[in-house]
Short mmCIF file of C-alpha atoms in Angstrom, two decimals:
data_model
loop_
_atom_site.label_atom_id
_atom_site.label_comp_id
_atom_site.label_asym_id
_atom_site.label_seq_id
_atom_site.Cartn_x
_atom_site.Cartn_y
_atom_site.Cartn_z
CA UNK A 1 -5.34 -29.87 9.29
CA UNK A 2 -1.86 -28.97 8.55
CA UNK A 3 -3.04 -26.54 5.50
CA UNK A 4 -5.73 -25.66 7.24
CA UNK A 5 -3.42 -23.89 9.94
CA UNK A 6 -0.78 -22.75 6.99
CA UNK A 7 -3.61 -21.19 4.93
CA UNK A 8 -4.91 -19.17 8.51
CA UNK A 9 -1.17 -18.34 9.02
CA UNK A 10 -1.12 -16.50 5.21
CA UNK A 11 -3.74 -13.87 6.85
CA UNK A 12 -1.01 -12.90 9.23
CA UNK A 13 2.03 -13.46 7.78
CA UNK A 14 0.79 -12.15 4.59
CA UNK A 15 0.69 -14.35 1.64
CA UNK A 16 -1.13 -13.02 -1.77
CA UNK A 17 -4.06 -12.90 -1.89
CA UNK A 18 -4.88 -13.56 1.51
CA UNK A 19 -3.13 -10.37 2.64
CA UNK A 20 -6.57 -8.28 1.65
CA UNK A 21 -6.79 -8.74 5.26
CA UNK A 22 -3.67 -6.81 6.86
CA UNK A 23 -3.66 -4.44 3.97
CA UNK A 24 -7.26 -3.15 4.38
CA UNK A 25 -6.59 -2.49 8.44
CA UNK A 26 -3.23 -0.66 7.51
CA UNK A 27 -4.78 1.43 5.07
CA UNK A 28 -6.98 2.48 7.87
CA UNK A 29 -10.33 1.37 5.82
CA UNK A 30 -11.26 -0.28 8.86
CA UNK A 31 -10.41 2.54 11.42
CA UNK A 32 -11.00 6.59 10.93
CA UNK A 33 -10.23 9.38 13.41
CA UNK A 34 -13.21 11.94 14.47
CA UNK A 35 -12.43 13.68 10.87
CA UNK A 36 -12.67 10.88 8.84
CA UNK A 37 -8.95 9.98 8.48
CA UNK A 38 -7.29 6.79 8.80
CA UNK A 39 -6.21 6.17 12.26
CA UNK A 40 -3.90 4.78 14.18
CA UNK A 41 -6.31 2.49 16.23
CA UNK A 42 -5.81 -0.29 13.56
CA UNK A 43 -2.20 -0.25 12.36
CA UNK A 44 -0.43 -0.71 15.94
CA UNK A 45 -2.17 -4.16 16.75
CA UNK A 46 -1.77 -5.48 12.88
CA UNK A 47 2.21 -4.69 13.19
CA UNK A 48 2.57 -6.08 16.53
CA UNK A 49 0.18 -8.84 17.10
CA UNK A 50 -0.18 -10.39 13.11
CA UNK A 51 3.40 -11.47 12.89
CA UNK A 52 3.43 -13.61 16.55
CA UNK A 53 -0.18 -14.70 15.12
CA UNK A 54 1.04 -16.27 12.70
CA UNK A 55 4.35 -17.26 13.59
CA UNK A 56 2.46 -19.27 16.10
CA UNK A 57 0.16 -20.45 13.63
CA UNK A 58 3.29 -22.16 11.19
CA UNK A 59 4.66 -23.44 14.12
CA UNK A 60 2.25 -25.07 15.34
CA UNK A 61 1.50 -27.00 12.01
CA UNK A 62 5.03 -27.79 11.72
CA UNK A 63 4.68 -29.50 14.93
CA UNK A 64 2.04 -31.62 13.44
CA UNK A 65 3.66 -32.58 10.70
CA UNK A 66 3.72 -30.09 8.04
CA UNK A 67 7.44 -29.80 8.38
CA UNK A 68 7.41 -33.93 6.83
CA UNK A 69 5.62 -32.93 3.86
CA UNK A 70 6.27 -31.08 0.58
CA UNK A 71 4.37 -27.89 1.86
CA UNK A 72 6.68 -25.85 3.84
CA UNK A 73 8.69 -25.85 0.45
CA UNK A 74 5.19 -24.37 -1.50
CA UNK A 75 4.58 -22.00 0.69
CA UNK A 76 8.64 -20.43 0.86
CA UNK A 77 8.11 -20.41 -2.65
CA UNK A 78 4.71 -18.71 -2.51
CA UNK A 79 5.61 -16.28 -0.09
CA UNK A 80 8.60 -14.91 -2.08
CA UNK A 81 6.56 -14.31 -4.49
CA UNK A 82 4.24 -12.25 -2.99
CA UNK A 83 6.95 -10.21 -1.43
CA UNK A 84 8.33 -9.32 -4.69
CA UNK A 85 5.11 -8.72 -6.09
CA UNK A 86 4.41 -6.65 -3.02
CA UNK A 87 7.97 -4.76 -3.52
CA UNK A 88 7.18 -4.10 -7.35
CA UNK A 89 3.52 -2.63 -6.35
CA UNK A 90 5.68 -0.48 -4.00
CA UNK A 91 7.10 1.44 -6.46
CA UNK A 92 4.16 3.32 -8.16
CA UNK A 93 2.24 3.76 -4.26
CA UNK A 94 1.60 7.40 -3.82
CA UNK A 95 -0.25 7.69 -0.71
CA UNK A 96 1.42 7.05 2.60
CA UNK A 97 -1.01 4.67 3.85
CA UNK A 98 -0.43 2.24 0.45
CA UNK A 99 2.97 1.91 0.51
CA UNK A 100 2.83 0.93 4.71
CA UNK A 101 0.85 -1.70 4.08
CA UNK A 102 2.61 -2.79 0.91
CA UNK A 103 6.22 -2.80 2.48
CA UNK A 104 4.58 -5.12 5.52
CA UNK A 105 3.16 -7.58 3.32
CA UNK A 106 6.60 -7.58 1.32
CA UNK A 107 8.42 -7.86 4.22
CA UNK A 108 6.40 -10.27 6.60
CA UNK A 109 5.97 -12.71 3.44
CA UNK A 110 9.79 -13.11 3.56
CA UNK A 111 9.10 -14.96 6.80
CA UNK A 112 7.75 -18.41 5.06
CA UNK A 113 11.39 -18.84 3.25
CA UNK A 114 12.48 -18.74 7.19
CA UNK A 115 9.75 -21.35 8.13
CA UNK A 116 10.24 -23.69 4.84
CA UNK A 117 14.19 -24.05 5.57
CA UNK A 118 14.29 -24.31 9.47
CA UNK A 119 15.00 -20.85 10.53
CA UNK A 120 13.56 -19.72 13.41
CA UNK A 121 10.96 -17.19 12.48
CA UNK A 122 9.60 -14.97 15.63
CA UNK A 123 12.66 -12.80 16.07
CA UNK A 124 13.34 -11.96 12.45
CA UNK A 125 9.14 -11.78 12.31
CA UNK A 126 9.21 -9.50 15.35
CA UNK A 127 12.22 -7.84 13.64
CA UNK A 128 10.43 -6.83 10.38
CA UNK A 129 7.36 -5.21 11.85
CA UNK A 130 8.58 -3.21 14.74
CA UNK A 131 10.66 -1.44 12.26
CA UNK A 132 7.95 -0.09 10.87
CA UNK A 133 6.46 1.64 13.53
CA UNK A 134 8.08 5.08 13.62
CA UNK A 135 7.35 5.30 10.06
CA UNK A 136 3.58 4.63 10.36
CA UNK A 137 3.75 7.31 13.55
CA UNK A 138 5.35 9.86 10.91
CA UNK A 139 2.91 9.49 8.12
CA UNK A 140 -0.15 9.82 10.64
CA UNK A 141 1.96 13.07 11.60
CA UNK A 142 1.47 14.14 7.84
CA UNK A 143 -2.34 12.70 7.53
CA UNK A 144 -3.00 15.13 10.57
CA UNK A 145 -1.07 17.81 9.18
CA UNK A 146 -2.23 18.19 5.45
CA UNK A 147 -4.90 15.70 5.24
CA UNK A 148 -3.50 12.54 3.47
CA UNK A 149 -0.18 11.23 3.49
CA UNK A 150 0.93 11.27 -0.56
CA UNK A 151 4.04 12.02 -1.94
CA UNK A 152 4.10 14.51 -4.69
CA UNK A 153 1.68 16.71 -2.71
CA UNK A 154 3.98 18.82 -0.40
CA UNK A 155 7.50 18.68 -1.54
CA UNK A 156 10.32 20.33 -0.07
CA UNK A 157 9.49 19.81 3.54
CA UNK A 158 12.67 19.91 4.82
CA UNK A 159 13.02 23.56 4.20
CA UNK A 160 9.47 23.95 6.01
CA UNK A 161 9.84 21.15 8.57
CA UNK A 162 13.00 19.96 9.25
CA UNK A 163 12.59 18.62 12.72
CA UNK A 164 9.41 16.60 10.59
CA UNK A 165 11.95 15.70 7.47
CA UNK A 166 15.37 14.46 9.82
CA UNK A 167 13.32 11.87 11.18
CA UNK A 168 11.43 10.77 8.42
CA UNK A 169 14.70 10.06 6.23
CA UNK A 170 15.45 7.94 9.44
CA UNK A 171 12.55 5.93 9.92
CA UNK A 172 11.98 5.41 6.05
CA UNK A 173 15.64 4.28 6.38
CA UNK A 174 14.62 1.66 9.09
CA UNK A 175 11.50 0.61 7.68
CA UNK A 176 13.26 -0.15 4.32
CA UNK A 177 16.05 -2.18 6.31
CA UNK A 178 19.13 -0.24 5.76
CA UNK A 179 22.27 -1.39 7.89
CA UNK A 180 21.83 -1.33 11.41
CA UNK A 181 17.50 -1.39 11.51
CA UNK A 182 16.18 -4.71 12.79
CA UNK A 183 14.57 -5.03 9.60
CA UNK A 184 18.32 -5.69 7.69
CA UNK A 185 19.31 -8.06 10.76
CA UNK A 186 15.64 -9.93 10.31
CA UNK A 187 16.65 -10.38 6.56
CA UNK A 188 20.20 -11.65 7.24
CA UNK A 189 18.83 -14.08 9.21
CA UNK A 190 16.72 -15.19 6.81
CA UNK A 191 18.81 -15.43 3.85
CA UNK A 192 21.89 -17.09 5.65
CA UNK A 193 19.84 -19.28 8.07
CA UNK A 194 18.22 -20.65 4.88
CA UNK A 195 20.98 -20.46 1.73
CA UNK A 196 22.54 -23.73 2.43
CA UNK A 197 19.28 -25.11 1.68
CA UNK A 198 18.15 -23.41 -1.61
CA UNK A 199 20.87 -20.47 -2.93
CA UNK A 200 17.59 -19.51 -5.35
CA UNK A 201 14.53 -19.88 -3.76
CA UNK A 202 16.05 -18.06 -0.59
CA UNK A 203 18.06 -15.34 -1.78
CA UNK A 204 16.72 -14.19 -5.38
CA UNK A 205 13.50 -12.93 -3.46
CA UNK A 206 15.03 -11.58 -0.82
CA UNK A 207 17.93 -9.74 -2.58
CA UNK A 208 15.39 -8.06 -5.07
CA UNK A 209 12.80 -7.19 -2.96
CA UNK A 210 15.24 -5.55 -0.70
CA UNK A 211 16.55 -3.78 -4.05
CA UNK A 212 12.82 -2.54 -4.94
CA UNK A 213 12.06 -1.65 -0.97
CA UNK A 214 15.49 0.88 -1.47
CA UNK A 215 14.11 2.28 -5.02
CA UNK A 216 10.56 2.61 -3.32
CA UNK A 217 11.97 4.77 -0.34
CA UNK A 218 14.15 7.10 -2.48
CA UNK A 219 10.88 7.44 -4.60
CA UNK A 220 8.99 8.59 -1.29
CA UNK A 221 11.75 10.95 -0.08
CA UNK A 222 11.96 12.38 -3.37
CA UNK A 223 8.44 12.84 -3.61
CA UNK A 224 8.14 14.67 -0.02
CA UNK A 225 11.27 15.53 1.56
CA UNK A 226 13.26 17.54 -1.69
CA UNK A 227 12.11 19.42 -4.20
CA UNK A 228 10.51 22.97 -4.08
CA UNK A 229 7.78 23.87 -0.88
CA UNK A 230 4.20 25.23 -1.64
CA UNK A 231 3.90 28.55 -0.43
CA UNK A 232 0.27 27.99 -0.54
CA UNK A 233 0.55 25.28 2.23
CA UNK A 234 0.46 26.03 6.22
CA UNK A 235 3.45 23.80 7.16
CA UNK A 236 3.62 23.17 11.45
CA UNK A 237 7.09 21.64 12.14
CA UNK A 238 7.22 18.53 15.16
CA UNK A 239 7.69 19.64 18.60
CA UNK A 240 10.73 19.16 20.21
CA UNK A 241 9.18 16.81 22.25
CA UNK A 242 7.71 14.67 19.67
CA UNK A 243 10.69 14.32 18.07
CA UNK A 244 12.56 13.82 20.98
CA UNK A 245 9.91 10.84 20.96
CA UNK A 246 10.31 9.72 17.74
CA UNK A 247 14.17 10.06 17.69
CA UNK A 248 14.59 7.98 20.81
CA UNK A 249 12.21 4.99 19.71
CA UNK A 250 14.41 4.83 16.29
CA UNK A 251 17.31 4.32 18.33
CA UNK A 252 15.63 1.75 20.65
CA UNK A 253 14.78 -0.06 17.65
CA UNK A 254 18.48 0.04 16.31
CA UNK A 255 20.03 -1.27 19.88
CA UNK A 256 17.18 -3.96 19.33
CA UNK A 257 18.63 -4.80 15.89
CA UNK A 258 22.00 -5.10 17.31
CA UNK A 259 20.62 -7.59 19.82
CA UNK A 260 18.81 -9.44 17.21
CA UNK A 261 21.54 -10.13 15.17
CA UNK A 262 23.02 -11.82 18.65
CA UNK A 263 20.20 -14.05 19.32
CA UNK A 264 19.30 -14.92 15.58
CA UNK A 265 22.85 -15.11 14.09
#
């Protein structure tokens, strides 16, 4: 029963390869707009409602016992693994939608290392995925503009859009856990909650998918925010009120990271 309930978790706190699940829904195969383009009607619930899913989910088996047997252990193991697998895939993902669903499976996988050595998992769970959210509201923002959201294709937006390209070096900078983003605070808490335990199993994957997650968002700044614009592109900056939007949710989220490091630390 135990596995039974750790195995469901692995849908929600993604664990390779049950995270086909979570990954399909992100890359909006699942969910299209009236033009055919992923939406955002299935990536909201998967970020918010997945990671208490499954939190709940490992708790609950640890309550019955898992926490007594050699599992917990197996599945920290297994889960850093798929992060860093996830982290490595990262690097080469092109389109917008990819690497989103790439860096949540990376990142919510961390979470079993949390449940195998005793730390408590919902805030630095909670932590990881809200951080993602501006991100995913940018990249529909560049589906809706030019059609797909893929680096390489429109470079040099900050000289077209630079309302657009301010806040999307800010909330690839959050998503990708950078000092002072829940994300980094839901990490910390992870790796020193759980070092005393296992120095290897906890922080090798954490430290080096962390390292690939920062190589992975210079590659997607690089790839859309620099270089040389298109002239044969029709390029439609945010409005101030969008990013007024925008702006003020990244901030939210870094108060909440402040307060997370509080309650978790």
């Amino acid at each position: 029963m135990t596995l039974a309930l750790l195995l469901l978790a692995g849908f929600f706190l993604p664990l390779y390869p049950l995270s086909v699940l979570p990954n399909a829904l992100l890359q909006g195969h699942l969910s299209t707009d009236a033009a055919g383009r992923p939406g955002l009607g299935s990536k909201i619930p998967v970020l918010l409602i997945f990671p208490i899913v499954g939190v709940g989910l490992a708790t609950l088996a640890m309550h019955m016992g898992a926490s007594e047997t050699g599992l917990p252990t197996l599945f920290g193991i297994w889960g850093g693994i798929t992060s860093v697998l996830y982290a490595f895939r990262l690097l080469s993902a092109k389109d917008g939608q990819i690497w989103i669903s790439h860096l949540f499976s990376s990142a919510l996988a961390l979470i079993w290392i949390g449940i195998a050595y005793g730390v408590d998992p919902l805030l630095p769970a909670i932590g990881l995925s809200v951080s993602l959210l501006p991100l995913v509201f940018m990249l529909d923002q560049l589906t809706r503009r030019f059609g797909i959201a893929r680096s390489g294709l429109y470079p040099g937006l900050c000289c077209r859009m630079p309302w657009f390209s301010h806040l999307f070096v800010l909330t690839v900078m959050t998503a990708i856990a950078v000092p002072f983003s829940p994300s980094f605070f839901a990490i910390t808490a992870l790796a020193f909650g759980g070092v005393a335990a296992d120095e290897v199993v906890v922080l090798l994957p954490i430290c080096l998918s962390w390292l690939l997650w920062t190589w992975a968002g210079v590659n997607l700044l690089t790839g859309i925010v620099w270089g040389i614009p298109r002239d044969d592109l029709t390029y439609r900056d945010l409005d101030p009120k969008g990013a007024l939007g925008v702006g003020g949710g990244t901030v939210a989220l870094g108060i909440f990271g402040i307060l997370l490091v509080e309650v978790a630390l």
